[in-house]
C-alpha positions as semicolon CSV with decimal commas, in nm:
position;residue;x (nm);y (nm);z (nm)
1;X;4,279;6,959;-6,022
2;X;3,955;7,087;-6,165
3;X;3,742;6,911;-6,418
4;X;3,659;7,118;-6,721
5;X;3,395;7,042;-6,977
6;X;3,527;6,938;-7,314
7;X;3,504;7,209;-7,580
8;X;3,223;7,176;-7,830
9;X;3,323;7,082;-8,181
10;X;3,317;7,366;-8,437
11;X;3,022;7,215;-8,624
12;X;2,805;7,225;-8,309
13;X;2,896;7,590;-8,249
14;X;2,787;7,683;-8,600
15;X;2,447;7,517;-8,563
16;X;2,348;7,710;-8,251
17;X;2,185;8,042;-8,341
18;X;2,324;8,357;-8,187
19;X;2,144;8,449;-7,864
20;X;2,086;8,808;-7,974
21;X;1,885;8,728;-8,288
22;X;1,548;8,683;-8,114
23;X;1,581;8,995;-7,894
24;X;1,676;9,198;-8,202
25;X;1,366;9,079;-8,386
26;X;1,149;9,147;-8,079
27;X;1,290;9,499;-8,053
28;X;1,211;9,572;-8,417
29;X;0,863;9,421;-8,381
30;X;0,792;9,628;-8,067
31;X;0,906;9,949;-8,234
32;X;0,700;9,884;-8,546
33;X;0,398;9,765;-8,348
34;X;0,412;10,066;-8,119
35;X;0,447;10,308;-8,409
36;X;0,164;10,145;-8,602
37;X;-0,063;10,130;-8,299
38;X;0,005;10,492;-8,205
39;X;-0,030;10,630;-8,558
40;X;-0,356;10,441;-8,620
41;X;-0,530;10,568;-8,307
42;X;-0,693;10,904;-8,241
43;X;-0,458;10,982;-7,952
44;X;-0,183;11,063;-8,200
45;X;-0,307;11,422;-8,187
46;X;-0,306;11,422;-7,808
47;X;-0,035;11,551;-7,580
48;X;0,307;11,389;-7,565
49;X;0,257;11,244;-7,215
50;X;0,022;10,985;-7,368
51;X;0,329;10,820;-7,523
52;X;0,501;10,785;-7,184
53;X;0,355;10,439;-7,105
54;X;0,550;10,300;-7,401
55;X;0,834;10,275;-7,147
56;X;0,672;9,958;-7,010
57;X;0,688;9,757;-7,335
58;X;1,037;9,893;-7,398
59;X;1,147;9,765;-7,057
60;X;0,990;9,425;-7,122
61;X;1,172;9,396;-7,454
62;X;1,495;9,518;-7,293
63;X;1,472;9,229;-7,045
64;X;1,505;8,989;-7,337
65;X;1,847;9,135;-7,422
66;X;2,023;8,995;-7,116
67;X;2,232;8,696;-7,225
68;X;2,092;8,371;-7,089
69;X;2,286;8,244;-6,792
70;X;2,082;7,924;-6,748
71;X;1,817;7,733;-6,940
72;X;1,512;7,911;-6,798
73;X;1,651;8,260;-6,857
74;X;1,629;8,235;-7,233
75;X;1,265;8,128;-7,227
76;X;1,175;8,393;-6,969
77;X;1,343;8,662;-7,178
78;X;1,159;8,559;-7,491
79;X;0,825;8,554;-7,308
80;X;0,888;8,900;-7,163
81;X;0,988;9,029;-7,506
82;X;0,676;8,883;-7,665
83;X;0,456;9,040;-7,399
84;X;0,635;9,370;-7,461
85;X;0,560;9,350;-7,833
86;X;0,194;9,275;-7,761
87;X;0,164;9,562;-7,511
88;X;0,330;9,802;-7,756
89;X;0,083;9,696;-8,022
90;X;-0,236;9,734;-7,816
91;X;-0,146;10,020;-7,581
92;X;-0,275;10,301;-7,804
93;X;-0,609;10,129;-7,861
94;X;-0,643;10,050;-7,491
95;X;-0,558;10,410;-7,396
96;X;-0,817;10,535;-7,646
97;X;-1,088;10,314;-7,497
98;X;-0,999;10,419;-7,142
99;X;-0,994;10,790;-7,230
100;X;-1,326;10,770;-7,418
101;X;-1,485;10,576;-7,130
102;X;-1,356;10,830;-6,879
103;X;-1,488;11,118;-7,091
104;X;-1,828;10,951;-7,121
105;X;-1,851;10,882;-6,748
106;X;-1,753;11,239;-6,664
107;X;-2,006;11,370;-6,917
108;X;-2,280;11,143;-6,775
109;X;-2,217;11,249;-6,413
110;X;-2,201;11,620;-6,485
111;X;-2,559;11,621;-6,608
112;X;-2,529;11,512;-6,969
113;X;-2,569;11,862;-7,098
């Protein structure tokens, strides 16, 4: 004979939010943050391969979509999703700074003329 946990009452099931609500909001925030960050930076006129690193924030946000199997999984998913939103927001600015720094260093070492 196996012991089963008693079912939760219907009122308790209604008070718990659906697990997919936070990942859905993080996905929307990452898409909007990435679009805003990319459109507001000068690399928008660059080649398409500059948008390739947006795969990293998308993967971080996708990790938040896995249903939580234990207590720590939900927190870990939300942290990964939040980091993905932040990376999507700042990637274009960071790429711009890196590309400008690289151009300046190459210009400085080639003789400055």
